[in-house]
Short mmCIF file of C-alpha atoms in Angstrom, two decimals:
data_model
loop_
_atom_site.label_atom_id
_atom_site.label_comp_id
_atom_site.label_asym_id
_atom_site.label_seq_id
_atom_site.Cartn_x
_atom_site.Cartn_y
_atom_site.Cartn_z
CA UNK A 16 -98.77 -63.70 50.09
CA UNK A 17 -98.27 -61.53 53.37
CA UNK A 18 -100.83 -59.45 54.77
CA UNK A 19 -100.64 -55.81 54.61
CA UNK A 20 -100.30 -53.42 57.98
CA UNK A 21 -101.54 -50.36 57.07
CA UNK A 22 -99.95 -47.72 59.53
CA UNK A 23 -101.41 -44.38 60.26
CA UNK A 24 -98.63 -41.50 61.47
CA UNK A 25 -100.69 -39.14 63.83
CA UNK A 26 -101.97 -41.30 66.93
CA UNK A 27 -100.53 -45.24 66.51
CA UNK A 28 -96.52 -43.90 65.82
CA UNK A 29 -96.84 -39.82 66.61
CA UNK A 30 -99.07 -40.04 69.86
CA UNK A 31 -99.94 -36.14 69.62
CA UNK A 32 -102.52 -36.45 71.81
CA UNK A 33 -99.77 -36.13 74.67
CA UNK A 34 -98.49 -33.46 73.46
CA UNK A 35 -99.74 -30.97 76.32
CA UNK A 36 -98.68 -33.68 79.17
CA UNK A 37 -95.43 -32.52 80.97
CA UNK A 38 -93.57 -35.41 79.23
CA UNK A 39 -94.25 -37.31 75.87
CA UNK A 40 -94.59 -41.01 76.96
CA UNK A 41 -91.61 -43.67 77.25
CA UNK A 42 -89.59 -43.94 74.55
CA UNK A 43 -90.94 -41.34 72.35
CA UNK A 44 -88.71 -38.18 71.46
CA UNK A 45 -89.72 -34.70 70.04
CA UNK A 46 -88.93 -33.89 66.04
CA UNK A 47 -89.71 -30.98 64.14
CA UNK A 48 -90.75 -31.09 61.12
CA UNK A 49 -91.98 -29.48 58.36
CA UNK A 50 -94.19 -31.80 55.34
CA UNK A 51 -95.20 -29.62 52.47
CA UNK A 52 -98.60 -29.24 53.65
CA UNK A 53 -97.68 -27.70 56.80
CA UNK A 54 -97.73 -23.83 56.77
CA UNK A 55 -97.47 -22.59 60.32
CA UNK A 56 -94.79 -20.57 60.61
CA UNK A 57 -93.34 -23.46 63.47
CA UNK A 58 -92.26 -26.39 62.58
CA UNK A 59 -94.46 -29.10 63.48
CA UNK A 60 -93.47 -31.27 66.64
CA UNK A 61 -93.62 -35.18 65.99
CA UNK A 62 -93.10 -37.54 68.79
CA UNK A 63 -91.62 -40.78 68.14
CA UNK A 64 -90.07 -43.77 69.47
CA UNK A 65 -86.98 -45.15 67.32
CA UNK A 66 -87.71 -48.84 69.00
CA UNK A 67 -91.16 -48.78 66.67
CA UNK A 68 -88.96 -48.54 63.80
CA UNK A 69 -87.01 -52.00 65.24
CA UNK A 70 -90.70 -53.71 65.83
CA UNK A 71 -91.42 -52.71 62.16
CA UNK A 72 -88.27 -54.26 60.23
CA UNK A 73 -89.26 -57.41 62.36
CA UNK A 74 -93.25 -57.31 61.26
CA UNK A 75 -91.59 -56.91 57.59
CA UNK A 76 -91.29 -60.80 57.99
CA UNK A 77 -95.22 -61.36 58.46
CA UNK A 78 -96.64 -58.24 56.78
CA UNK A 79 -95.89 -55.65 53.61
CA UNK A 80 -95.78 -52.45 54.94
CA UNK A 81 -97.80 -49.66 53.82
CA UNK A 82 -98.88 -45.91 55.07
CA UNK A 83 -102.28 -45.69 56.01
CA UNK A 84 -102.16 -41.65 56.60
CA UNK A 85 -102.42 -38.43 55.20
CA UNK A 86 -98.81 -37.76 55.07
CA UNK A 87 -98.80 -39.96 52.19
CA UNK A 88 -95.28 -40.27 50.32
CA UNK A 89 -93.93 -37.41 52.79
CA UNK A 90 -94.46 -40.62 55.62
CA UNK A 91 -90.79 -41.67 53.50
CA UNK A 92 -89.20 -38.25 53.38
CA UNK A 93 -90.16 -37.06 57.43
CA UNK A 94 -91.14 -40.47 59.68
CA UNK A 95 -89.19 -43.24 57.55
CA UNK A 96 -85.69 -42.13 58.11
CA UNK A 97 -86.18 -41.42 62.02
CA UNK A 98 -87.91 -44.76 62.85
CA UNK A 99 -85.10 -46.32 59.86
CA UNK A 100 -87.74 -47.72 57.76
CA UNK A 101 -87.32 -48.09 54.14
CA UNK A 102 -89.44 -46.19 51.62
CA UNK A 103 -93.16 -47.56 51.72
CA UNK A 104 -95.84 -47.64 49.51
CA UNK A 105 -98.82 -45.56 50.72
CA UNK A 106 -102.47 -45.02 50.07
CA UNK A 107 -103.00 -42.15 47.99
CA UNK A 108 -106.14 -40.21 49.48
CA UNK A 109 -108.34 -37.96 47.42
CA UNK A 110 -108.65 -34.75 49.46
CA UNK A 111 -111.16 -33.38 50.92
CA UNK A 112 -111.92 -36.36 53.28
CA UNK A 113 -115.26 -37.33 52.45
CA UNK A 114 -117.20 -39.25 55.95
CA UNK A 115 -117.51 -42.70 54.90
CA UNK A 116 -121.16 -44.70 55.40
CA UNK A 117 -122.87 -45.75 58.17
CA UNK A 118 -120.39 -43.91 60.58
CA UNK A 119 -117.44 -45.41 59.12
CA UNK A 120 -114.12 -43.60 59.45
CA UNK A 121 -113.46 -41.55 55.78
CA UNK A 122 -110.23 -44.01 54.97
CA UNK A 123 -112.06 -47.18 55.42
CA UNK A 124 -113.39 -48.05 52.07
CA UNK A 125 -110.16 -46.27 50.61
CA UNK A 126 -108.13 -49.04 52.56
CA UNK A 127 -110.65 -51.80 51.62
CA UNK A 128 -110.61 -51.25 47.90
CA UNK A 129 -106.00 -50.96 48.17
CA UNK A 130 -106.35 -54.45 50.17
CA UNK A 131 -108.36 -55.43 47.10
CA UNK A 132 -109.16 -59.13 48.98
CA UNK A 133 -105.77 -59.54 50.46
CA UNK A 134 -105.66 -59.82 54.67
CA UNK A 135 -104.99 -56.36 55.91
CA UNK A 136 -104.16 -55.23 59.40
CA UNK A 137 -104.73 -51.25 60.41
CA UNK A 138 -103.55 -49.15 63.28
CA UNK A 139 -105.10 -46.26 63.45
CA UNK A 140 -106.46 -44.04 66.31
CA UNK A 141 -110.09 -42.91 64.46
CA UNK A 142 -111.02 -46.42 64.31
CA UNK A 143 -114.84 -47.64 65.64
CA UNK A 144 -116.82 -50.74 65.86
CA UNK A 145 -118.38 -49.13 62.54
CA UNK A 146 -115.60 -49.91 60.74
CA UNK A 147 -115.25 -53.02 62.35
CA UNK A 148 -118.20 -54.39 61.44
CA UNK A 149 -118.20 -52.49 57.25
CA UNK A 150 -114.86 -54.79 56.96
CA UNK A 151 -116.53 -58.28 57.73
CA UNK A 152 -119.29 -57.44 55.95
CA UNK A 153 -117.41 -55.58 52.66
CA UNK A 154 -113.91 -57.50 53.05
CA UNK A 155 -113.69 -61.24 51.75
CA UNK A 156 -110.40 -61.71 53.64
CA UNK A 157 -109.85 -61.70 57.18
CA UNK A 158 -108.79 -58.09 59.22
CA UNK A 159 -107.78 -56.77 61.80
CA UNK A 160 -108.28 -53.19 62.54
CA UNK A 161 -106.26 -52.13 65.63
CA UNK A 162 -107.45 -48.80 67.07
CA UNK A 163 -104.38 -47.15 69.27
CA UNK A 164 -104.92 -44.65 71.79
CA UNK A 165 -103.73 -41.09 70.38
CA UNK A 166 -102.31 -40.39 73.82
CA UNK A 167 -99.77 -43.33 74.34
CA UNK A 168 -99.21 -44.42 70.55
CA UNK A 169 -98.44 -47.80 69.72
CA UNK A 170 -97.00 -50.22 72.64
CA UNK A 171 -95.65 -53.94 73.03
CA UNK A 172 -99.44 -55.49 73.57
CA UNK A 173 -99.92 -53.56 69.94
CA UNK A 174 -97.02 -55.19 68.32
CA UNK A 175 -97.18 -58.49 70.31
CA UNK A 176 -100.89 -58.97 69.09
CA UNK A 177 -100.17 -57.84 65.50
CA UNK A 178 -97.18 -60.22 65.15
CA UNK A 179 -99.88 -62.87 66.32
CA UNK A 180 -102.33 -62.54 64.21
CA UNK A 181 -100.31 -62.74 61.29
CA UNK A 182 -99.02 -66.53 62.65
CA UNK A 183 -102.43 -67.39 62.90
CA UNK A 184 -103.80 -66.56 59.60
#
């Protein structure tokens, strides 16, 4: 059975944390959008890169895809069809966010139960050594947990060392 990649929208594939530099990084273009739980009277602007869509398809032969983010299903309606992914499962999460234990980010144990033993990877940008370390000692399988910089998204290294991983488990 593949592993899962769990993949968070805002930081790893929407690096909004460059949205005040004078240019959004390589490859990444502007979208508006506007998910259901968005009620500013702008449209929200989404940076992405359509080439992470093309490193996606190809993980699709190591890993089953699934969104790791609080866009939920809307991940399928808003981010799918840009990057030309097909519709993918997500992790439902129970709002409000509730801070996991021992400083653990509040999707961790969320992620961990959905994995339910299976090898996971996760890219996400609010990732810490606490989580790190409540995954070896709360997940029988093997993980990897991939924190991205919010600034510059996901890059080649990213991919590169996600694709390896897979061939070595």
């Amino acid at each position: 059975m593949k592993p899962l990649l769990f993949l968070d929208v805002d930081g790893p594939l929407n690096p909004y944390g460059a949205l005040s530099a004078p240019a959004p990084p390589e490859g990444f273009h502007p979208h508006r959008m506007r998910p259901a739980g968005w009620s500013w009277p702008e449209p929200l602007t989404v940076l992405l890169d359509p080439d992470h869509g093309t490193r996606l398809r190809a993980l699709q032969r190591h890993y089953e895809l699934v969104w790791a983010t609080t866009w939920e299903d809307e991940a399928n309606a808003w981010i799918a069809p840009v990057l030309g992914l097909p519709p993918l499962p997500y992790v439902d999460f129970p709002a409000p966010a509730v801070p996991g234990p021992a400083g653990t980010f509040w999707k961790t144990r969320r992620l961990l139960a959905y994995a339910d033993a299976r090898r996971f990877a996760w890219v996400d940008d609010d990732l810490t050594e606490a989580d790190e370390l409540w995954a070896r000692r709360h997940h029988p399988a093997p993980a990897l947990l991939l924190p991205i910089d919010r600034s510059v998204g996901l890059r080649e290294a990213d991919f590169d060392r996600l694709e390896q991983w897979a061939d070595a488990g």
